[in-house]
PDB file of C-alpha atoms in Angstrom:
ATOM      1  CA  UNK A   1     -21.970 -14.434 -68.383  1.00 45.00           C
ATOM      2  CA  UNK A   2     -22.418 -15.380 -64.748  1.00 45.00           C
ATOM      3  CA  UNK A   3     -24.106 -13.011 -62.310  1.00 47.00           C
ATOM      4  CA  UNK A   4     -23.507 -13.477 -58.607  1.00 47.00           C
ATOM      5  CA  UNK A   5     -25.285 -11.871 -55.664  1.00 48.00           C
ATOM      6  CA  UNK A   6     -23.540  -8.763 -54.332  1.00 49.00           C
ATOM      7  CA  UNK A   7     -21.464  -8.909 -51.184  1.00 48.00           C
ATOM      8  CA  UNK A   8     -22.969  -6.436 -48.758  1.00 49.00           C
ATOM      9  CA  UNK A   9     -21.465  -4.716 -45.748  1.00 49.00           C
ATOM     10  CA  UNK A  10     -24.523  -3.537 -43.852  1.00 42.00           C
ATOM     11  CA  UNK A  11     -22.624  -1.227 -41.481  1.00 46.00           C
ATOM     12  CA  UNK A  12     -20.885   0.522 -44.393  1.00 48.00           C
ATOM     13  CA  UNK A  13     -24.251   1.084 -46.110  1.00 47.00           C
ATOM     14  CA  UNK A  14     -25.723   2.697 -43.004  1.00 41.00           C
ATOM     15  CA  UNK A  15     -22.785   5.042 -42.606  1.00 51.00           C
ATOM     16  CA  UNK A  16     -22.263   5.927 -46.289  1.00 57.00           C
ATOM     17  CA  UNK A  17     -25.099   5.811 -48.808  1.00 66.00           C
ATOM     18  CA  UNK A  18     -24.240   4.002 -52.032  1.00 71.00           C
ATOM     19  CA  UNK A  19     -23.872   6.467 -54.915  1.00 88.00           C
ATOM     20  CA  UNK A  20     -23.919   3.876 -57.718  1.00 90.00           C
ATOM     21  CA  UNK A  21     -25.822   0.603 -57.968  1.00 88.00           C
ATOM     22  CA  UNK A  22     -24.810  -1.922 -60.627  1.00 91.00           C
ATOM     23  CA  UNK A  23     -27.251  -4.655 -61.606  1.00 90.00           C
ATOM     24  CA  UNK A  24     -28.024  -7.071 -64.364  1.00 91.00           C
ATOM     25  CA  UNK A  25     -31.573  -7.443 -65.584  1.00 92.00           C
ATOM     26  CA  UNK A  26     -33.828 -10.301 -66.620  1.00 94.00           C
ATOM     27  CA  UNK A  27     -34.478  -8.614 -69.965  1.00 96.00           C
ATOM     28  CA  UNK A  28     -34.784  -5.237 -71.650  1.00 97.00           C
ATOM     29  CA  UNK A  29     -37.908  -4.080 -73.480  1.00 97.00           C
ATOM     30  CA  UNK A  30     -37.222  -2.290 -76.786  1.00 97.00           C
ATOM     31  CA  UNK A  31     -40.711  -0.785 -77.183  1.00 96.00           C
ATOM     32  CA  UNK A  32     -40.424   1.330 -74.021  1.00 94.00           C
ATOM     33  CA  UNK A  33     -36.681   1.331 -73.364  1.00 94.00           C
ATOM     34  CA  UNK A  34     -37.379  -0.399 -70.046  1.00 94.00           C
ATOM     35  CA  UNK A  35     -35.446  -2.858 -67.903  1.00 95.00           C
ATOM     36  CA  UNK A  36     -37.180  -5.807 -66.218  1.00 95.00           C
ATOM     37  CA  UNK A  37     -35.696  -6.908 -62.897  1.00 93.00           C
ATOM     38  CA  UNK A  38     -37.103  -9.930 -61.071  1.00 92.00           C
ATOM     39  CA  UNK A  39     -36.985 -10.595 -57.354  1.00 88.00           C
ATOM     40  CA  UNK A  40     -35.072 -13.593 -56.086  1.00 82.00           C
ATOM     41  CA  UNK A  41     -32.141 -14.752 -53.984  1.00 78.00           C
ATOM     42  CA  UNK A  42     -29.557 -13.691 -56.580  1.00 74.00           C
ATOM     43  CA  UNK A  43     -30.965 -10.179 -57.011  1.00 76.00           C
ATOM     44  CA  UNK A  44     -30.660  -7.103 -54.842  1.00 76.00           C
ATOM     45  CA  UNK A  45     -33.495  -4.751 -55.836  1.00 76.00           C
ATOM     46  CA  UNK A  46     -32.220  -1.888 -53.685  1.00 81.00           C
ATOM     47  CA  UNK A  47     -29.157  -1.572 -55.941  1.00 83.00           C
ATOM     48  CA  UNK A  48     -31.472  -0.383 -58.725  1.00 82.00           C
ATOM     49  CA  UNK A  49     -33.718   1.791 -56.571  1.00 79.00           C
ATOM     50  CA  UNK A  50     -31.733   3.526 -53.813  1.00 81.00           C
ATOM     51  CA  UNK A  51     -28.436   4.901 -55.234  1.00 85.00           C
ATOM     52  CA  UNK A  52     -28.193   8.197 -57.112  1.00 87.00           C
ATOM     53  CA  UNK A  53     -27.075   6.346 -60.261  1.00 90.00           C
ATOM     54  CA  UNK A  54     -28.216   2.940 -61.526  1.00 91.00           C
ATOM     55  CA  UNK A  55     -26.017   1.116 -64.061  1.00 94.00           C
ATOM     56  CA  UNK A  56     -27.611  -1.957 -65.650  1.00 93.00           C
ATOM     57  CA  UNK A  57     -25.695  -4.560 -67.642  1.00 94.00           C
ATOM     58  CA  UNK A  58     -27.899  -5.982 -70.414  1.00 95.00           C
ATOM     59  CA  UNK A  59     -27.105  -8.900 -72.705  1.00 96.00           C
ATOM     60  CA  UNK A  60     -28.123  -8.111 -76.296  1.00 96.00           C
ATOM     61  CA  UNK A  61     -29.746 -11.540 -76.523  1.00 96.00           C
ATOM     62  CA  UNK A  62     -32.105 -10.538 -73.670  1.00 97.00           C
ATOM     63  CA  UNK A  63     -33.718  -7.619 -75.520  1.00 97.00           C
ATOM     64  CA  UNK A  64     -37.369  -8.356 -76.363  1.00 98.00           C
ATOM     65  CA  UNK A  65     -39.780  -6.350 -78.507  1.00 98.00           C
ATOM     66  CA  UNK A  66     -42.545  -5.523 -76.026  1.00 97.00           C
ATOM     67  CA  UNK A  67     -43.882  -5.948 -72.504  1.00 96.00           C
ATOM     68  CA  UNK A  68     -45.971  -8.973 -73.499  1.00 97.00           C
ATOM     69  CA  UNK A  69     -42.815 -10.653 -74.822  1.00 98.00           C
ATOM     70  CA  UNK A  70     -41.018  -9.945 -71.542  1.00 97.00           C
ATOM     71  CA  UNK A  71     -43.738 -11.631 -69.466  1.00 96.00           C
ATOM     72  CA  UNK A  72     -43.886 -14.545 -71.923  1.00 97.00           C
ATOM     73  CA  UNK A  73     -40.118 -14.983 -71.456  1.00 97.00           C
ATOM     74  CA  UNK A  74     -40.517 -14.991 -67.659  1.00 96.00           C
ATOM     75  CA  UNK A  75     -43.217 -17.664 -67.861  1.00 95.00           C
ATOM     76  CA  UNK A  76     -41.279 -19.816 -70.334  1.00 96.00           C
ATOM     77  CA  UNK A  77     -38.038 -19.719 -68.318  1.00 95.00           C
ATOM     78  CA  UNK A  78     -39.406 -19.622 -64.765  1.00 93.00           C
ATOM     79  CA  UNK A  79     -42.818 -21.242 -65.055  1.00 92.00           C
ATOM     80  CA  UNK A  80     -44.434 -18.591 -62.865  1.00 88.00           C
ATOM     81  CA  UNK A  81     -44.002 -14.949 -62.001  1.00 88.00           C
ATOM     82  CA  UNK A  82     -41.695 -14.073 -59.104  1.00 89.00           C
ATOM     83  CA  UNK A  83     -42.917 -12.304 -55.983  1.00 90.00           C
ATOM     84  CA  UNK A  84     -41.910  -8.904 -57.404  1.00 90.00           C
ATOM     85  CA  UNK A  85     -41.174  -7.570 -60.873  1.00 92.00           C
ATOM     86  CA  UNK A  86     -39.606  -4.114 -61.279  1.00 90.00           C
ATOM     87  CA  UNK A  87     -39.882  -2.401 -64.644  1.00 92.00           C
ATOM     88  CA  UNK A  88     -37.520   0.560 -64.824  1.00 90.00           C
ATOM     89  CA  UNK A  89     -38.064   3.089 -67.605  1.00 89.00           C
ATOM     90  CA  UNK A  90     -35.551   5.789 -66.753  1.00 80.00           C
ATOM     91  CA  UNK A  91     -34.709   8.133 -63.906  1.00 79.00           C
ATOM     92  CA  UNK A  92     -37.263   8.649 -61.158  1.00 75.00           C
ATOM     93  CA  UNK A  93     -39.307  11.808 -61.565  1.00 78.00           C
ATOM     94  CA  UNK A  94     -42.295  13.372 -59.837  1.00 79.00           C
ATOM     95  CA  UNK A  95     -44.347  16.545 -60.091  1.00 78.00           C
ATOM     96  CA  UNK A  96     -45.882  16.241 -56.615  1.00 73.00           C
ATOM     97  CA  UNK A  97     -43.722  18.909 -55.004  1.00 68.00           C
ATOM     98  CA  UNK A  98     -45.028  22.392 -55.875  1.00 78.00           C
ATOM     99  CA  UNK A  99     -46.082  21.006 -59.296  1.00 80.00           C
ATOM    100  CA  UNK A 100     -42.459  21.122 -60.472  1.00 82.00           C
ATOM    101  CA  UNK A 101     -40.751  18.121 -62.070  1.00 82.00           C
ATOM    102  CA  UNK A 102     -38.106  16.763 -59.682  1.00 80.00           C
ATOM    103  CA  UNK A 103     -35.640  14.045 -60.707  1.00 77.00           C
ATOM    104  CA  UNK A 104     -34.539  11.383 -58.241  1.00 71.00           C
ATOM    105  CA  UNK A 105     -37.311  11.893 -55.694  1.00 72.00           C
ATOM    106  CA  UNK A 106     -38.290   8.203 -55.550  1.00 77.00           C
ATOM    107  CA  UNK A 107     -35.249   6.513 -57.084  1.00 78.00           C
ATOM    108  CA  UNK A 108     -32.057   7.187 -59.065  1.00 85.00           C
ATOM    109  CA  UNK A 109     -31.324  10.521 -60.755  1.00 84.00           C
ATOM    110  CA  UNK A 110     -29.563   8.698 -63.581  1.00 88.00           C
ATOM    111  CA  UNK A 111     -29.960   5.305 -65.283  1.00 90.00           C
ATOM    112  CA  UNK A 112     -27.239   3.990 -67.609  1.00 93.00           C
ATOM    113  CA  UNK A 113     -27.286   0.780 -69.648  1.00 94.00           C
ATOM    114  CA  UNK A 114     -24.252  -1.195 -70.790  1.00 95.00           C
ATOM    115  CA  UNK A 115     -25.080  -3.551 -73.678  1.00 96.00           C
ATOM    116  CA  UNK A 116     -22.958  -6.693 -73.784  1.00 96.00           C
ATOM    117  CA  UNK A 117     -22.558  -9.203 -76.613  1.00 94.00           C
ATOM    118  CA  UNK A 118     -22.276 -12.767 -75.377  1.00 83.00           C
ATOM    119  CA  UNK A 119     -18.816 -14.203 -75.984  1.00 66.00           C
TER     120      UNK A 119
END
C-alpha cells in the first residue's frame, strides 16, 4: 500500500474547516488501542488533530503489542526518532471547563480506524 502526501488547497481550508481528516499511521499499539503517527515530509499531522473526525487507515501487519515495541520499530526502521511523534488514544477530552468532561476540545470528537490486510 502506497501512501502519498495530501494535496492541500490552503485558501479552501481557511474558508471551510475540514470536517474529516484521513491519515495512515506508522503503527498501532494493541495494549492501549493507540495510533502512532510520525512527523515527516509525507505526513500531515493537522489531518489527525484539527478536523471533527479522524479516520486512520492501519495495516494489520503494523499492529505491535506495546509502546516499547512501537519505539523499537521506529528505531529499527528509521534509525532515530523523528522530530515529533503523536500517539493518539481516542477522541480528545478535557475536564478543564467547569469540571465537566468535554469531547473535542483539543482535537477530534471522533476517531475511527480502518484495518487493512495487505494484498
